[in-house]
Tab-separated table of C-alpha atoms in Angstrom:
chain	number	residue	atom	x	y	z
A	15	ARG	CA	0.000	0.000	0.000
A	16	LYS	CA	1.319	3.424	-0.937
A	17	GLU	CA	2.035	5.768	1.955
A	18	VAL	CA	-0.306	8.447	0.659
A	19	GLU	CA	-2.972	7.620	-1.893
A	20	GLN	CA	-5.184	9.883	-3.929
A	21	ASP	CA	-7.623	9.313	-6.759
A	22	PRO	CA	-5.789	10.851	-9.740
A	23	GLY	CA	-9.028	11.932	-11.432
A	24	PRO	CA	-9.479	14.018	-13.427
A	25	PHE	CA	-12.540	15.422	-11.778
A	26	ASN	CA	-14.359	17.361	-14.471
A	27	VAL	CA	-16.973	19.701	-12.982
A	28	PRO	CA	-18.962	22.754	-14.112
A	29	GLU	CA	-18.456	26.149	-12.569
A	30	GLY	CA	-20.389	26.492	-9.346
A	31	ALA	CA	-20.233	22.806	-8.502
A	32	THR	CA	-19.098	21.361	-5.204
A	33	VAL	CA	-16.341	18.785	-5.431
A	34	ALA	CA	-14.598	16.686	-2.804
A	35	PHE	CA	-11.273	14.869	-2.812
A	36	ASN	CA	-10.113	12.221	-0.412
A	37	CYS	CA	-6.652	11.100	0.518
A	38	THR	CA	-5.671	8.084	2.602
A	39	TYR	CA	-2.404	7.584	4.453
A	40	SER	CA	-0.833	4.452	5.840
A	41	ASN	CA	1.344	5.728	8.689
A	42	SER	CA	-0.816	6.005	11.788
A	43	ALA	CA	1.955	7.987	13.493
A	44	SER	CA	1.653	10.819	10.987
A	45	GLN	CA	1.602	14.166	12.731
A	46	SER	CA	0.519	16.859	10.332
A	47	PHE	CA	-1.428	17.131	7.132
A	48	PHE	CA	-1.710	19.614	4.306
A	49	TRP	CA	-3.250	20.269	0.931
A	50	TYR	CA	-1.131	21.863	-1.771
A	51	ARG	CA	-2.177	23.109	-5.155
A	52	GLN	CA	-0.031	22.667	-8.250
A	53	ASP	CA	-0.813	24.427	-11.488
A	54	CYS	CA	0.360	22.952	-14.766
A	55	ARG	CA	4.146	23.159	-15.067
A	56	LYS	CA	4.440	25.171	-11.872
A	57	GLU	CA	5.639	24.467	-8.356
A	58	PRO	CA	3.258	23.303	-5.619
A	59	LYS	CA	1.891	25.966	-3.306
A	60	LEU	CA	0.380	25.508	0.113
A	61	LEU	CA	-3.407	25.650	-0.004
A	62	MET	CA	-4.209	24.884	3.605
A	63	SER	CA	-3.241	22.903	6.649
A	64	VAL	CA	-5.621	20.248	7.914
A	65	TYR	CA	-6.542	20.239	11.585
A	66	SER	CA	-8.201	17.487	13.591
A	67	SER	CA	-11.243	19.647	14.233
A	68	GLY	CA	-11.599	20.490	10.547
A	69	ASN	CA	-10.957	23.920	9.133
A	70	GLU	CA	-12.342	26.220	6.516
A	71	ASP	CA	-10.796	28.883	4.336
A	72	GLY	CA	-13.379	30.612	2.195
A	73	ARG	CA	-14.745	28.072	-0.271
A	74	PHE	CA	-12.323	25.382	0.892
A	75	THR	CA	-12.929	22.993	3.788
A	76	ALA	CA	-10.430	20.419	4.979
A	77	GLN	CA	-11.106	17.564	7.365
A	78	LEU	CA	-9.048	14.878	9.041
A	79	ASN	CA	-10.234	11.486	10.191
A	80	ARG	CA	-7.409	9.919	12.196
A	81	ALA	CA	-9.341	6.747	12.993
A	82	SER	CA	-9.827	5.952	9.315
A	83	GLN	CA	-6.571	7.632	8.281
A	84	TYR	CA	-7.897	9.915	5.612
A	85	ILE	CA	-8.114	13.598	4.913
A	86	SER	CA	-10.508	15.387	2.641
A	87	LEU	CA	-10.781	18.641	0.758
A	88	LEU	CA	-14.133	20.144	-0.205
A	89	ILE	CA	-14.352	22.952	-2.722
A	90	ARG	CA	-17.647	24.814	-2.927
A	91	ASP	CA	-18.800	27.049	-5.766
A	92	SER	CA	-15.959	25.942	-8.069
A	93	LYS	CA	-14.282	28.598	-10.189
A	94	LEU	CA	-12.453	28.154	-13.480
A	95	SER	CA	-9.316	29.242	-11.635
A	96	ASP	CA	-9.610	26.246	-9.297
A	97	SER	CA	-8.477	24.001	-12.159
A	98	ALA	CA	-5.221	22.477	-10.923
A	99	THR	CA	-3.781	19.373	-9.319
A	100	TYR	CA	-4.368	19.066	-5.591
A	101	LEU	CA	-1.667	17.300	-3.597
A	102	CYS	CA	-2.256	15.680	-0.256
A	103	VAL	CA	0.768	15.878	2.052
A	104	VAL	CA	1.409	13.933	5.225
A	105	ASN	CA	4.279	14.652	7.606
A	106	GLY	CA	5.846	11.962	9.685
A	107	ARG	CA	8.526	12.650	12.204
A	108	PRO	CA	10.989	9.780	12.122
A	109	GLY	CA	13.594	10.724	14.664
A	110	GLY	CA	12.131	14.185	14.967
A	111	SER	CA	12.725	15.177	11.354
A	112	TYR	CA	10.134	16.658	9.064
A	113	ILE	CA	9.951	14.536	5.936
A	114	PRO	CA	6.765	15.206	4.001
A	115	THR	CA	5.188	12.463	1.928
A	116	PHE	CA	3.245	13.680	-1.078
A	117	GLY	CA	0.382	11.974	-2.821
A	118	ARG	CA	0.448	11.879	-6.610
A	119	GLY	CA	-2.297	14.452	-6.750
A	120	THR	CA	-5.886	14.736	-7.906
A	121	SER	CA	-6.537	16.657	-11.092
A	122	LEU	CA	-9.478	19.063	-11.131
A	123	ILE	CA	-10.864	20.613	-14.295
A	124	VAL	CA	-13.565	23.232	-13.877
A	125	HIS	CA	-15.362	24.047	-17.121
A	126	PRO	CA	-17.756	26.868	-18.035
B	12	GLU	CA	11.320	38.579	1.560
B	13	ALA	CA	12.730	36.828	-1.496
B	14	GLY	CA	11.366	33.372	-2.158
B	15	VAL	CA	13.152	30.184	-3.063
B	16	THR	CA	15.176	30.489	-6.247
B	17	GLN	CA	16.501	27.730	-8.475
B	18	SER	CA	18.782	27.588	-11.480
B	19	PRO	CA	18.844	26.724	-14.248
B	20	THR	CA	15.175	26.614	-15.194
B	21	HIS	CA	15.851	24.008	-17.864
B	22	LEU	CA	18.721	21.606	-18.387
B	23	ILE	CA	19.301	19.173	-21.228
B	24	LYS	CA	21.895	16.429	-20.829
B	25	THR	CA	22.720	13.112	-22.412
B	26	ARG	CA	22.931	9.727	-20.731
B	27	GLY	CA	26.047	9.285	-18.644
B	28	GLN	CA	26.651	12.997	-18.124
B	29	GLN	CA	26.472	14.844	-14.829
B	30	ALA	CA	23.937	17.505	-13.897
B	31	THR	CA	24.275	20.214	-11.270
B	32	LEU	CA	21.214	22.029	-9.992
B	33	ARG	CA	21.256	24.980	-7.631
B	34	CYS	CA	18.903	26.367	-5.026
B	35	SER	CA	18.811	29.312	-2.675
B	36	PRO	CA	16.329	29.081	0.195
B	37	ILE	CA	14.216	31.888	1.554
B	38	SER	CA	16.523	34.513	2.993
B	39	GLY	CA	17.493	33.635	6.532
B	40	HIS	CA	16.223	30.057	6.320
B	41	THR	CA	18.758	27.345	6.981
B	42	SER	CA	17.005	24.260	5.582
B	43	VAL	CA	16.710	23.049	2.036
B	44	TYR	CA	14.718	20.084	0.788
B	45	TRP	CA	15.138	18.558	-2.655
B	46	TYR	CA	12.410	16.625	-4.464
B	47	GLN	CA	12.070	14.846	-7.777
B	48	GLN	CA	8.769	14.966	-9.647
B	49	ALA	CA	8.806	12.639	-12.619
B	50	LEU	CA	5.941	12.696	-15.114
B	51	GLY	CA	2.882	11.002	-13.673
B	52	LEU	CA	4.495	10.491	-10.299
B	53	GLY	CA	4.204	12.392	-7.064
B	54	LEU	CA	6.963	14.383	-5.481
B	55	GLN	CA	9.633	12.051	-4.204
B	56	PHE	CA	11.798	13.272	-1.335
B	57	LEU	CA	15.480	13.303	-2.279
B	58	LEU	CA	17.563	15.122	0.326
B	59	TRP	CA	17.269	17.418	3.311
B	60	TYR	CA	20.030	19.801	4.341
B	61	ASP	CA	20.058	21.933	7.434
B	62	GLU	CA	22.845	24.113	8.812
B	63	GLY	CA	25.232	22.735	6.222
B	64	GLU	CA	24.671	19.067	6.975
B	65	GLU	CA	22.701	16.308	5.295
B	66	ARG	CA	19.897	15.436	7.729
B	67	ASN	CA	17.984	12.841	5.785
B	68	ARG	CA	17.986	11.124	2.452
B	69	GLY	CA	15.244	9.562	0.379
B	70	ASN	CA	15.307	6.243	-1.389
B	71	PHE	CA	17.579	7.257	-4.277
B	72	PRO	CA	20.878	5.771	-5.465
B	73	PRO	CA	24.188	7.319	-4.371
B	74	ARG	CA	24.652	9.009	-7.730
B	75	PHE	CA	22.192	11.583	-6.377
B	76	SER	CA	24.174	13.741	-4.009
B	77	GLY	CA	24.364	17.304	-2.877
B	78	ARG	CA	25.716	19.775	-0.443
B	79	GLN	CA	24.792	22.936	1.376
B	80	PHE	CA	27.050	25.950	1.478
B	81	PRO	CA	27.735	28.328	4.397
B	82	ASN	CA	25.234	30.799	2.951
B	83	TYR	CA	22.618	27.966	3.044
B	84	SER	CA	22.307	27.712	-0.708
B	85	SER	CA	22.441	24.164	-1.973
B	86	GLU	CA	23.534	22.125	-4.929
B	87	LEU	CA	22.112	18.841	-6.182
B	88	ASN	CA	24.386	16.687	-8.302
B	89	VAL	CA	23.217	13.780	-10.383
B	90	ASN	CA	25.987	11.636	-11.808
B	91	ALA	CA	25.834	9.063	-14.585
B	92	LEU	CA	22.508	10.377	-15.807
B	93	GLU	CA	19.877	7.899	-16.912
B	94	LEU	CA	16.849	8.538	-19.093
B	95	GLU	CA	14.518	8.068	-16.121
B	96	ASP	CA	16.204	10.947	-14.310
B	97	SER	CA	14.235	13.265	-16.587
B	98	ALA	CA	11.971	15.128	-14.201
B	99	LEU	CA	11.169	18.387	-12.498
B	100	TYR	CA	13.524	18.914	-9.570
B	101	LEU	CA	12.095	21.087	-6.854
B	102	CYS	CA	13.815	22.745	-3.963
B	103	ALA	CA	11.886	23.894	-0.903
B	104	SER	CA	12.377	25.921	2.257
B	105	PRO	CA	10.313	24.962	5.270
B	106	GLY	CA	8.450	27.749	6.971
B	107	ALA	CA	9.854	29.295	10.107
B	108	GLY	CA	8.632	28.860	13.665
B	109	GLY	CA	5.108	27.559	13.942
B	110	SER	CA	4.820	26.971	10.213
B	111	ARG	CA	7.986	24.901	10.061
B	112	GLU	CA	6.157	21.916	8.641
B	113	THR	CA	4.982	23.694	5.533
B	114	GLN	CA	7.117	23.845	2.429
B	115	TYR	CA	7.740	26.790	0.135
B	116	PHE	CA	8.892	25.672	-3.262
B	117	GLY	CA	11.103	27.209	-5.871
B	118	PRO	CA	10.050	27.198	-9.530
B	119	GLY	CA	12.046	24.036	-10.200
B	120	THR	CA	14.600	22.864	-12.719
B	121	ARG	CA	13.349	20.751	-15.610
B	122	LEU	CA	15.973	18.173	-16.436
B	123	LEU	CA	15.736	16.310	-19.703
B	124	VAL	CA	18.093	13.396	-20.300
B	125	LEU	CA	18.428	12.307	-23.904
């Protein structure tokens, strides 16, 4: 089983739609979780951290389920500019070091 | 505050050659992470340098090596290039203080091995 797994998609949705991505991780000792966004041929950029209690940033909501070892990202009222690849990132701390593990990403295409 | 910078933006080499990629972290930051992102694959952790020392290494052969200089800039060297080394190589600075676990990426170097 891969350490961090995501459905590669693509998710093809119309503007205004709500779309959700899930990500599962295998290391139960994982400490911190993030979603990054990567535009085509660009570097990844931090979208949001994921907290145990769930957190929201505008149209984006992230949730963590430690018992089932998955995190989710919900995007409401999709915009054309949301089209990108969304990377799930899990941080373990082997020996106290911060070594992030990235999922392969989920591709989102928002069309008019 | 200047972000992470990388050079060159593109690099074309042939099999067996050596490639050198460079990175400067966010000003004042002492850590540098290197990643490889091959087509269709996720980011794979390569190396982590902090305060001039290699702190951790990913599951890559020894021909991937690097170093960090006193000014905290870093170099990634790939020897005996193979076709499958063609990828986007990303360098990242972790955030400071409470945001230490987040990563700020440079624009990357696209390496093509022919």
